[in-house]
CSV table of C-alpha atoms in Angstrom, one decimal:
chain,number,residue,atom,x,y,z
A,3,UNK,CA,8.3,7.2,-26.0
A,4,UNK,CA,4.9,5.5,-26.5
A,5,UNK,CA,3.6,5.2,-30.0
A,6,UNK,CA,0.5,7.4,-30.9
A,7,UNK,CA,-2.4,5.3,-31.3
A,8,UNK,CA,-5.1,7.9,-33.1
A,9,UNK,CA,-8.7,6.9,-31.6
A,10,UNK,CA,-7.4,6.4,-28.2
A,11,UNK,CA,-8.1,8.6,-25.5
A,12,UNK,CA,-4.4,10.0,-24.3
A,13,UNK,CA,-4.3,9.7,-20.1
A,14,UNK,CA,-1.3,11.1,-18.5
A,15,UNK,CA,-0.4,8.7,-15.1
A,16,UNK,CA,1.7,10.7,-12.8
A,17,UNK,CA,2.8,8.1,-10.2
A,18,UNK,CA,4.9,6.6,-8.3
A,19,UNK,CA,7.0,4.1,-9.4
A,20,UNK,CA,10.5,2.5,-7.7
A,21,UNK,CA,12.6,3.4,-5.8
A,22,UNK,CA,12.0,4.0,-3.7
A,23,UNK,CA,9.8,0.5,-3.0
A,24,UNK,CA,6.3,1.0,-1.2
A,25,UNK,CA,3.1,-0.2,-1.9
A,26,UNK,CA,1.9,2.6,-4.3
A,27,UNK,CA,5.3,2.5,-6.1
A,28,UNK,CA,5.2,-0.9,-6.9
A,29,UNK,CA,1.3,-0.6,-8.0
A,30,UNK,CA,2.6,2.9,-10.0
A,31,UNK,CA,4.8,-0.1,-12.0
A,32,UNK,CA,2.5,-2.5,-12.4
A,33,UNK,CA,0.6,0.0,-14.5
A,34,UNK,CA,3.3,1.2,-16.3
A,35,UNK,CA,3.8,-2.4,-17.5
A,36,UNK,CA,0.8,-3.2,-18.2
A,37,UNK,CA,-0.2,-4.1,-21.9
A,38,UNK,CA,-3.8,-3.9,-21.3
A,39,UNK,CA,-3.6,-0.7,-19.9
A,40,UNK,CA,-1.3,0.7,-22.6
A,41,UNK,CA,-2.9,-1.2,-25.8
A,42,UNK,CA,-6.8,0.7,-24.3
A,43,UNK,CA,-5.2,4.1,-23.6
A,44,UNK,CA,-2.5,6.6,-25.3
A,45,UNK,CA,-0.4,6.7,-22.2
A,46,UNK,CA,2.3,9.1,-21.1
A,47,UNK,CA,3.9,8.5,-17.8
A,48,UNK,CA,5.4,11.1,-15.4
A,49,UNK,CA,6.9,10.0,-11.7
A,50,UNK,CA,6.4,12.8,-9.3
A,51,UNK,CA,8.5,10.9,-6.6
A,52,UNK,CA,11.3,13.4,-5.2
A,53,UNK,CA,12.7,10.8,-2.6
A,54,UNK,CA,15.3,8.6,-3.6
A,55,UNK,CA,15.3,6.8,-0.6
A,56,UNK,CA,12.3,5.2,2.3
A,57,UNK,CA,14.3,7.4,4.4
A,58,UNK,CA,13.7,10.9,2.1
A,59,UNK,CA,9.9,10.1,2.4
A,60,UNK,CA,8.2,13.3,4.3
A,61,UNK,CA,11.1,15.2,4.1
A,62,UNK,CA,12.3,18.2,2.0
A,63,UNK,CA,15.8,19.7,1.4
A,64,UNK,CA,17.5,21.6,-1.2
A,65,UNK,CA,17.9,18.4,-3.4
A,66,UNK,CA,14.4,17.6,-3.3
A,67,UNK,CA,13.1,20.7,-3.6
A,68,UNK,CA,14.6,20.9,-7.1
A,69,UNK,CA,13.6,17.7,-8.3
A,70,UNK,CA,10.1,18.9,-7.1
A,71,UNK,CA,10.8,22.3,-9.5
A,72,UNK,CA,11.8,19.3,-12.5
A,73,UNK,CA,8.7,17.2,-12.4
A,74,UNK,CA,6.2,20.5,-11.9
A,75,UNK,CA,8.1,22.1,-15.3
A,76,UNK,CA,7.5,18.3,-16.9
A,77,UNK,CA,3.6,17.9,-15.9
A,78,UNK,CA,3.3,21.5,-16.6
A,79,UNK,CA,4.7,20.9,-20.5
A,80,UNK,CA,3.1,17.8,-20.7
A,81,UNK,CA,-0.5,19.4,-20.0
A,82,UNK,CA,0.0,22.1,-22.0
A,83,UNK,CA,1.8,20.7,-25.3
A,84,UNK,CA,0.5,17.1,-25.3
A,85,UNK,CA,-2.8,18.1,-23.8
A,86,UNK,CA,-4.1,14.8,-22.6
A,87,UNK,CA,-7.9,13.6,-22.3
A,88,UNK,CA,-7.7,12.4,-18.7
A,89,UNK,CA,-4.8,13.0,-15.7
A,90,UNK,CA,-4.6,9.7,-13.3
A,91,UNK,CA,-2.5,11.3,-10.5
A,92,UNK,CA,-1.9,9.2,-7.3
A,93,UNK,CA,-1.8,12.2,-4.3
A,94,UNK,CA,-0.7,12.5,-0.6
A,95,UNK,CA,-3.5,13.5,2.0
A,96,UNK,CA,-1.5,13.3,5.0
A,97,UNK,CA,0.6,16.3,6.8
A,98,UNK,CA,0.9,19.9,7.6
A,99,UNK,CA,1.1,22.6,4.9
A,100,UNK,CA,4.8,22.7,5.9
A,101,UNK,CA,5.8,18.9,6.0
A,102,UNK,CA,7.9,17.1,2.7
A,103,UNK,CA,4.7,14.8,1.5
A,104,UNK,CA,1.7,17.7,1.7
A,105,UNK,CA,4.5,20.4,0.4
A,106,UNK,CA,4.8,18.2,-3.3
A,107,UNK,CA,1.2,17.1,-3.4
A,108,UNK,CA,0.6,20.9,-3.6
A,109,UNK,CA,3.2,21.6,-6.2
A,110,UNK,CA,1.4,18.7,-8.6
A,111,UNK,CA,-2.4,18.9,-7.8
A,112,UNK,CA,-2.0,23.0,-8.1
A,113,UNK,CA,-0.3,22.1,-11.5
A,114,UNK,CA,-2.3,20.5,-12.6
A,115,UNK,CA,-5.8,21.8,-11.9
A,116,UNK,CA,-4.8,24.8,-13.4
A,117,UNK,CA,-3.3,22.8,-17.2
A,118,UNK,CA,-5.6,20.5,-17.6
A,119,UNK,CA,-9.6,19.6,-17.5
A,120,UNK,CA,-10.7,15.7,-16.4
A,121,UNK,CA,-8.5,14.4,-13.7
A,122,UNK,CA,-9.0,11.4,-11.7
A,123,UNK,CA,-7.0,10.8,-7.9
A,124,UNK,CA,-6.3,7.1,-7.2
A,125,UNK,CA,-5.8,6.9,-3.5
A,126,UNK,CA,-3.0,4.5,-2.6
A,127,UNK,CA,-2.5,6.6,1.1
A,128,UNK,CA,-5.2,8.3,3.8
A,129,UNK,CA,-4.7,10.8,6.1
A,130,UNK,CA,-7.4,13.7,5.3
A,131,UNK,CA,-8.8,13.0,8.6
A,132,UNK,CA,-5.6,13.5,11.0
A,133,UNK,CA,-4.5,16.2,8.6
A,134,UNK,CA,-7.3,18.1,9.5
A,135,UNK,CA,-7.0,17.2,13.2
A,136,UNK,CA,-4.2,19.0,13.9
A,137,UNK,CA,-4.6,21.6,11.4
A,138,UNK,CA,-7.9,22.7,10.8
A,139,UNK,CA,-7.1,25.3,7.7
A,140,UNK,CA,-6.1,22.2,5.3
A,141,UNK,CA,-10.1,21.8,4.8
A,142,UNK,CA,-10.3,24.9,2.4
A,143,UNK,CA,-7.1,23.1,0.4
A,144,UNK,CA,-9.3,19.7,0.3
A,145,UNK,CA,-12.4,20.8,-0.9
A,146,UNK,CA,-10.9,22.6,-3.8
A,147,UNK,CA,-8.7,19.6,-4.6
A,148,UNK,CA,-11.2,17.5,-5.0
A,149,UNK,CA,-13.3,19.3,-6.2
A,150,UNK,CA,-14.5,18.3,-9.9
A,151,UNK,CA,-12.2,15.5,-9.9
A,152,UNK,CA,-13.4,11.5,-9.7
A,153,UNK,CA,-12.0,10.0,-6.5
A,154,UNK,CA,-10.8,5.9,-7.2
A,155,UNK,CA,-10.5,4.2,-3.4
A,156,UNK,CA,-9.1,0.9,-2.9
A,157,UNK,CA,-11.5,0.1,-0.6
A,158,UNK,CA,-15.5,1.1,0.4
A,159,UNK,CA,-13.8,1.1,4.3
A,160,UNK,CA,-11.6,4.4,3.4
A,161,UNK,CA,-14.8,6.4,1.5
A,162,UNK,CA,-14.8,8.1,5.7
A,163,UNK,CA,-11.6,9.9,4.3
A,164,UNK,CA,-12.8,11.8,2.0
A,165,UNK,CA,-16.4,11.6,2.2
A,166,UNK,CA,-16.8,15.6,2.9
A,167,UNK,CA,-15.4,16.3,-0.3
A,168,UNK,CA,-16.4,13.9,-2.6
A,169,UNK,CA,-19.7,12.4,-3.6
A,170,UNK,CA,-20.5,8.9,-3.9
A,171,UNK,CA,-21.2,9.5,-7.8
A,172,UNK,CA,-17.8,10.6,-8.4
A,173,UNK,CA,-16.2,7.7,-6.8
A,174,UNK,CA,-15.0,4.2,-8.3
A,175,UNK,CA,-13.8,1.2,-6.1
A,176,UNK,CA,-10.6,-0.4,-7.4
A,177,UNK,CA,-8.8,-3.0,-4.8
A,178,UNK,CA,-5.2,-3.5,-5.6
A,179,UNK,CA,-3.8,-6.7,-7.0
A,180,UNK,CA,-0.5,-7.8,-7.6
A,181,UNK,CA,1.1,-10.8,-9.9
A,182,UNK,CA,-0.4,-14.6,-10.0
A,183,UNK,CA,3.2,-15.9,-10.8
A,184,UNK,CA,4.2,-18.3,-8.2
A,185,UNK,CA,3.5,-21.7,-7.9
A,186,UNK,CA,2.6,-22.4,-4.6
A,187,UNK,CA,4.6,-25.8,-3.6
A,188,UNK,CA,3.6,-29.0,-1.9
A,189,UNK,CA,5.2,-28.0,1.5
A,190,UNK,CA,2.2,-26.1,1.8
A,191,UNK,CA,0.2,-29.1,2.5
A,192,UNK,CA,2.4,-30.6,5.4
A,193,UNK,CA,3.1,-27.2,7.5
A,194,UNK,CA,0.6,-27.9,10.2
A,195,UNK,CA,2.9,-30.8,10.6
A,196,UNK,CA,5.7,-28.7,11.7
A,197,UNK,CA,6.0,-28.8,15.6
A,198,UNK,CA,7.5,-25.1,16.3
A,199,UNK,CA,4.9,-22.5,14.2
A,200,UNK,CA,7.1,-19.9,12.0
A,201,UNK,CA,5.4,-16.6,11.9
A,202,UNK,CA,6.3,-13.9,9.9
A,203,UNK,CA,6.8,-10.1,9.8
A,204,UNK,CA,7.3,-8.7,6.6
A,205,UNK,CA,7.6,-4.4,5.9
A,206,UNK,CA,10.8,-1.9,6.8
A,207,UNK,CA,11.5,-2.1,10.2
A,208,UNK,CA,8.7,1.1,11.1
A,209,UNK,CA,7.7,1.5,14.1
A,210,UNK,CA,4.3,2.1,13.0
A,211,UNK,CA,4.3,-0.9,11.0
A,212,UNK,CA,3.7,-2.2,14.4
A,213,UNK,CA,7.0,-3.5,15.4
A,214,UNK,CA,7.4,-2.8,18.6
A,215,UNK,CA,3.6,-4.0,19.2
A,216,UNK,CA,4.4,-7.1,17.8
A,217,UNK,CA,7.4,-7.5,20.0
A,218,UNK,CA,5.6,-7.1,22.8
A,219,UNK,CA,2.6,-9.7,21.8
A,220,UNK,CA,5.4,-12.1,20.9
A,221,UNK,CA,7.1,-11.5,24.8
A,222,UNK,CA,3.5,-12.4,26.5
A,223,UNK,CA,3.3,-15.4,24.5
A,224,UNK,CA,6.8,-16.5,25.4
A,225,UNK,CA,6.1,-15.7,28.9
A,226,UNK,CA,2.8,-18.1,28.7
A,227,UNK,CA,5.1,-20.7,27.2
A,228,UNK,CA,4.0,-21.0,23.8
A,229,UNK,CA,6.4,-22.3,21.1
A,230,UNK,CA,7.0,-20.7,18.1
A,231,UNK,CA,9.5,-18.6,16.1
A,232,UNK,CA,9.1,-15.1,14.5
A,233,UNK,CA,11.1,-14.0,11.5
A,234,UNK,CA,11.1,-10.1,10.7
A,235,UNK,CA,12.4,-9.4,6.9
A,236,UNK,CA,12.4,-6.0,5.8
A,237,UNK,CA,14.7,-2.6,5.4
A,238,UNK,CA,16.2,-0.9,8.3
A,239,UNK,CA,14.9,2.8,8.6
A,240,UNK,CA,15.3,6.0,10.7
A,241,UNK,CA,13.2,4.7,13.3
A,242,UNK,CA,14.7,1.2,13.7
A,243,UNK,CA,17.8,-0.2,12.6
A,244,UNK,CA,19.5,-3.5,13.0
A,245,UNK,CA,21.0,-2.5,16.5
A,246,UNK,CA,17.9,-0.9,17.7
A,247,UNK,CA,15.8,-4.1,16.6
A,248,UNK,CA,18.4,-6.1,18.2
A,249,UNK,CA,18.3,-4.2,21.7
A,250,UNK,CA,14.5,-4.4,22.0
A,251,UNK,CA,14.4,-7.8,21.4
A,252,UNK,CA,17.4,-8.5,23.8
A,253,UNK,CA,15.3,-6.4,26.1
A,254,UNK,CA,12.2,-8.7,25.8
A,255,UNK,CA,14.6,-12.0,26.3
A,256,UNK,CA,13.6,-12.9,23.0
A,257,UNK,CA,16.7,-13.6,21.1
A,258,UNK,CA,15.7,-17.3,20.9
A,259,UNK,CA,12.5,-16.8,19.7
A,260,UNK,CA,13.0,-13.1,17.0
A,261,UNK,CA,15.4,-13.3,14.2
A,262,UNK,CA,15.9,-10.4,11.5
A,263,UNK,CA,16.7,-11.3,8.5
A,264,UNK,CA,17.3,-8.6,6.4
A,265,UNK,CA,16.1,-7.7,2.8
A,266,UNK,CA,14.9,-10.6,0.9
A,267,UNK,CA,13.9,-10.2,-2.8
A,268,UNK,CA,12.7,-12.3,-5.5
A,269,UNK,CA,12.9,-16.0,-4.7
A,270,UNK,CA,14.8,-15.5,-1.5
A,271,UNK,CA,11.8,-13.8,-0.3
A,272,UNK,CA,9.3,-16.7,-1.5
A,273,UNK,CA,11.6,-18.8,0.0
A,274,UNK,CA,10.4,-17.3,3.4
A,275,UNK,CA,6.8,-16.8,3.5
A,276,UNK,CA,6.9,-20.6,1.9
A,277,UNK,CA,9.1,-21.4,5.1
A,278,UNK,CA,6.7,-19.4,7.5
A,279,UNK,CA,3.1,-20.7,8.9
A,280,UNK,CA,1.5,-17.3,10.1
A,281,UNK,CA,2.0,-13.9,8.3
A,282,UNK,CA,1.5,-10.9,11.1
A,283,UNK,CA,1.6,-7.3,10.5
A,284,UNK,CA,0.2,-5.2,13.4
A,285,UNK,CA,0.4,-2.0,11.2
A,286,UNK,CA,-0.8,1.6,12.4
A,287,UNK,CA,1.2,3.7,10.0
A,288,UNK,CA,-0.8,6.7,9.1
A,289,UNK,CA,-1.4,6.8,5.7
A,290,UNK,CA,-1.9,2.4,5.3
A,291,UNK,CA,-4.8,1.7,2.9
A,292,UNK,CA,-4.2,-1.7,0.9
A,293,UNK,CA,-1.2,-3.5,1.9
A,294,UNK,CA,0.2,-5.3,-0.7
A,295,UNK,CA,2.5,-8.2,1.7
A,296,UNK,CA,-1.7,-9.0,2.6
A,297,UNK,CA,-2.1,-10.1,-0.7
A,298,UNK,CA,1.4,-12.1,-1.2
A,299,UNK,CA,1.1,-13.7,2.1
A,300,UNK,CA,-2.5,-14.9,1.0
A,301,UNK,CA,-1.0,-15.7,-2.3
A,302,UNK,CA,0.9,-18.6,-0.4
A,303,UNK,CA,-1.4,-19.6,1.6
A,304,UNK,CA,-1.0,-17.9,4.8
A,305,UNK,CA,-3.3,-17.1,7.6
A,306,UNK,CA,-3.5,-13.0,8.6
A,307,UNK,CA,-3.1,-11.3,11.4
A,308,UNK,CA,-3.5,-7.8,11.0
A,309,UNK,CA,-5.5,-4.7,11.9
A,310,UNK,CA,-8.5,-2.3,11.3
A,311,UNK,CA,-5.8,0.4,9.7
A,312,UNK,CA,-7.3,1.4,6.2
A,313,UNK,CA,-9.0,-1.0,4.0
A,314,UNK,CA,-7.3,-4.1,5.9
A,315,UNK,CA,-10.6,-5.2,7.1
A,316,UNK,CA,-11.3,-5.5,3.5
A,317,UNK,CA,-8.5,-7.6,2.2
A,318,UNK,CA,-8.8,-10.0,5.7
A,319,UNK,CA,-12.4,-11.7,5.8
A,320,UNK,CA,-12.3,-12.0,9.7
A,321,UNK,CA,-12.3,-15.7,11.0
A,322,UNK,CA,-12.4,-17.0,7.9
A,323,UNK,CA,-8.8,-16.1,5.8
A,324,UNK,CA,-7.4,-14.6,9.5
A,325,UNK,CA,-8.2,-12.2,12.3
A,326,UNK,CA,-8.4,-8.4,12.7
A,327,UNK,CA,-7.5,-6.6,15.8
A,328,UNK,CA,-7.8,-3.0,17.3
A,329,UNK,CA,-4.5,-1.2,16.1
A,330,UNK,CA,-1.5,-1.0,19.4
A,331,UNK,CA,-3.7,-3.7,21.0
A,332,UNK,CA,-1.1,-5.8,22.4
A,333,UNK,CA,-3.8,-8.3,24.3
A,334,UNK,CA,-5.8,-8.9,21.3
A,335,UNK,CA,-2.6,-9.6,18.8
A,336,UNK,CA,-1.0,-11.9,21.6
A,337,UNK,CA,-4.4,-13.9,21.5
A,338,UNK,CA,-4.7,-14.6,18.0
A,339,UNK,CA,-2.1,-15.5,17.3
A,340,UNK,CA,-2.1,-17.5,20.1
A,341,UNK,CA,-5.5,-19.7,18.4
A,342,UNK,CA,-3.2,-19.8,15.3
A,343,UNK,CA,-0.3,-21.4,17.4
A,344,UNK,CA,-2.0,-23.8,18.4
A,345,UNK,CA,-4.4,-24.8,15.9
A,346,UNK,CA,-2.3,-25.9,12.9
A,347,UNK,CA,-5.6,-27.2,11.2
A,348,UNK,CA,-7.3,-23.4,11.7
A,349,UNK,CA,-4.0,-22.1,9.7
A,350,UNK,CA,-4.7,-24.3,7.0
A,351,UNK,CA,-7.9,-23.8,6.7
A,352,UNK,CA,-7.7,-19.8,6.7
A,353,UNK,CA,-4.8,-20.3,4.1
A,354,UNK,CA,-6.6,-22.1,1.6
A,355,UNK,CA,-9.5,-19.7,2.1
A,356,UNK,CA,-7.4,-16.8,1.7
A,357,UNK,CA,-5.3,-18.4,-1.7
A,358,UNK,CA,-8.7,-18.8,-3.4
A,359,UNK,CA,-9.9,-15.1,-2.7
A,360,UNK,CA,-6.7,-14.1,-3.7
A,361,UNK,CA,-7.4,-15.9,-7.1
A,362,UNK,CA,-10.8,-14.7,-7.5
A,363,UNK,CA,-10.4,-11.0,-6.5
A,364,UNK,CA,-6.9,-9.7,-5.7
A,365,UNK,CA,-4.4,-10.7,-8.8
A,366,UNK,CA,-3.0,-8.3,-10.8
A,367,UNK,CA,-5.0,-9.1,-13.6
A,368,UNK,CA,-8.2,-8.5,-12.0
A,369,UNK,CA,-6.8,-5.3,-10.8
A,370,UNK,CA,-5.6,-4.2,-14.5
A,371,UNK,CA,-9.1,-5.5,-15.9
A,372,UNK,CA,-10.9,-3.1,-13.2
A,373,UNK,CA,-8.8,0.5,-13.7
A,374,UNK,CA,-9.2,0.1,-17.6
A,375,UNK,CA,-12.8,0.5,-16.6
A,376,UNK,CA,-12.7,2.8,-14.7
A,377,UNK,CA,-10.6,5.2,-16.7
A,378,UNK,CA,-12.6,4.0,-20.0
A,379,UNK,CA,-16.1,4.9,-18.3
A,380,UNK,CA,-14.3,8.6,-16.8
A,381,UNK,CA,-13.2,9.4,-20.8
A,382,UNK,CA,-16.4,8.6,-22.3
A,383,UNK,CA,-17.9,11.2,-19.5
A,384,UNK,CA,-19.1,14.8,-20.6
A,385,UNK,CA,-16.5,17.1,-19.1
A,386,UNK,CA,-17.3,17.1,-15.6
């Protein structure tokens, strides 16, 4: 338990944290952790996450269900009894009033709307805008969720999302970051040398992570005759496991090109994007904002390939630190990556470009420096 520090203002985070691993878990950590955050604020920490697993994610059964009961009954006592000065809770906007995801953002926003007074949402996921698609009725459960709350996106790009409920003067900008502790080696400076270009694919094995896209872009480039090799790291997962993955690319007659490798962590996992010469990741999965394998493969000096999903366009300056491309657009992915193949100068260039805004913009510590901010300016606010 966190020590009370009298003159702070107290801010309840109720977030994700691992497992299981995702981008807004390990972000959820990264806050938790952080001594900036809790020497500024009294901090409390709750995390709302009812899946155990990738796999859980969206789903609901009698297991989850009642660790959904545990953590409402826990936010409920810690609003009431501890009664903190701002709530920092990290929702889901994507699903049906039915579906596993929607069915626990309701629990906790419900809970906390009705326990507490400033709250702010950081928005790690999208989906208001396909929610409402194909179910119109989720607008009247929108507006009132955000309504007197602040709003923090990661990026400007994702302010369409939400833009009917939320003003711009209730919304703060905070881009993700993640840890400057690697030390990029020398290899870096001789991989344009390399004759066979290594690219890299690195998330679960989703489908809309872009997979299959990505299969196919790598089978027209094999069928043009370029030469190159594509690693794919990452967990298995209901949509694609190792004998799937293995069948589609037998199917593609790409077993000499496509390897899986599995999980990496920790230094096995620098050890490949150190090994690799082009990150790739062709993602369309609904609810993408900020990938965070953008900012590690930029950390070591990779050129991007990836698409206009979320804030991407954001992370990616385009033609400079990699290329953007029209999500499922198998054409447009086979041809950049085709200029990368074959211009091993170009990767280096965009590498280098994409280290230094890493540096500048997208470490951790820029990230920490920029919610403490944030939350500082929304507690100093008259109740809004």
């Amino acid at each position: 338990m966190n020590k009370i520090n009298k003159g702070k203002n107290k801010v309840l985070f109720i977030m994700h944290m691992p497992p299981p691993v995702h981008g807004a878990a390990m972000m959820g950590q990264y806050i938790h952790d952080s001594k900036l955050i809790n020497e500024s604020f009294e901090c409390r920490y709750i995390n709302p996450s009812a899946s155990a697993s990738v796999d859980e994610v969206g789903k609901m059964g009698i297991k989850k269900m009642l660790r959904t009961i545990k953590v409402v009954w826990k936010i409920f006592k810690t609003c009431i009894v501890w009664r903190p000065d701002l709530v920092y809770l990290t929702p889901t906007n994507y699903g049906r009033w039915y579906s596993g995801s929607l069915y626990l953002n309701i629990a906790y926003v419900i809970t906390v709307k009705l326990t507490t007074g400033k709250i702010v949402y950081h928005m790690h996921n999208k989906g208001v805008e396909s929610s409402l698609n194909v179910q119109p009725s989720l607008r009247g459960y929108y507006k009132w969720m955000y309504k007197n709350v602040k709003v923090i996106l990661l990026a400007k790009a994702l302010y369409h999302e939400v833009k009917d409920f939320v003003s711009e003067k209730d919304l703060y900008i905070c881009p993700n970051g993640i840890p400057s502790n690697i030390s990029v080696s020398s290899s870096q400076k001789c991989k344009h040398q390399k004759k066979v270009p290594c690219l890299l694919f690195l998330s679960n094995l989703i489908e809309s992570k872009g997979v299959l896209v990505l299969l196919d872009a790598l089978k027209k480039l094999k069928d043009c005759g370029e030469n190159f090799v594509c690693n794919f790291v990452g967990g298995e997962s209901v949509d694609i496991d190792t004998a799937r993955f293995e069948n589609e690319v037998a199917q593609r007659n790409l077993s000499d090109k496509v390897f899986y490798l599995g999980r990496k962590y920790n230094q096995d996992k620098e050890v490949v994007y150190e090994e690799s010469d082009i990150f790739v990741f062709p993602t369309f999965y609904p609810g993408e904002c900020f990938p965070l394998v953008l900012l590690e493969a930029m950390q070591h000096r990779l050129p991007c390939v990836s698409t206009t999903e979320g804030g991407i366009s954001e992370i990616i300056d385009e033609g400079k630190t990699g290329f953007v491309v029209e999500r499922e657009n198998v054409d447009a992915l086979a041809d950049k990556l085709r200029v990368l193949i074959h211009n091993p100068e170009l990767r280096l260039k965009m590498g280098n470009a994409g280290f230094e805004k890493f540096q500048k913009n997208l470490t951790l510590s820029c990230f920490e420096i920029n919610l403490t901010k944030i939350l500082s300016e929304i507690c100093q606010q008259e109740k809004y």
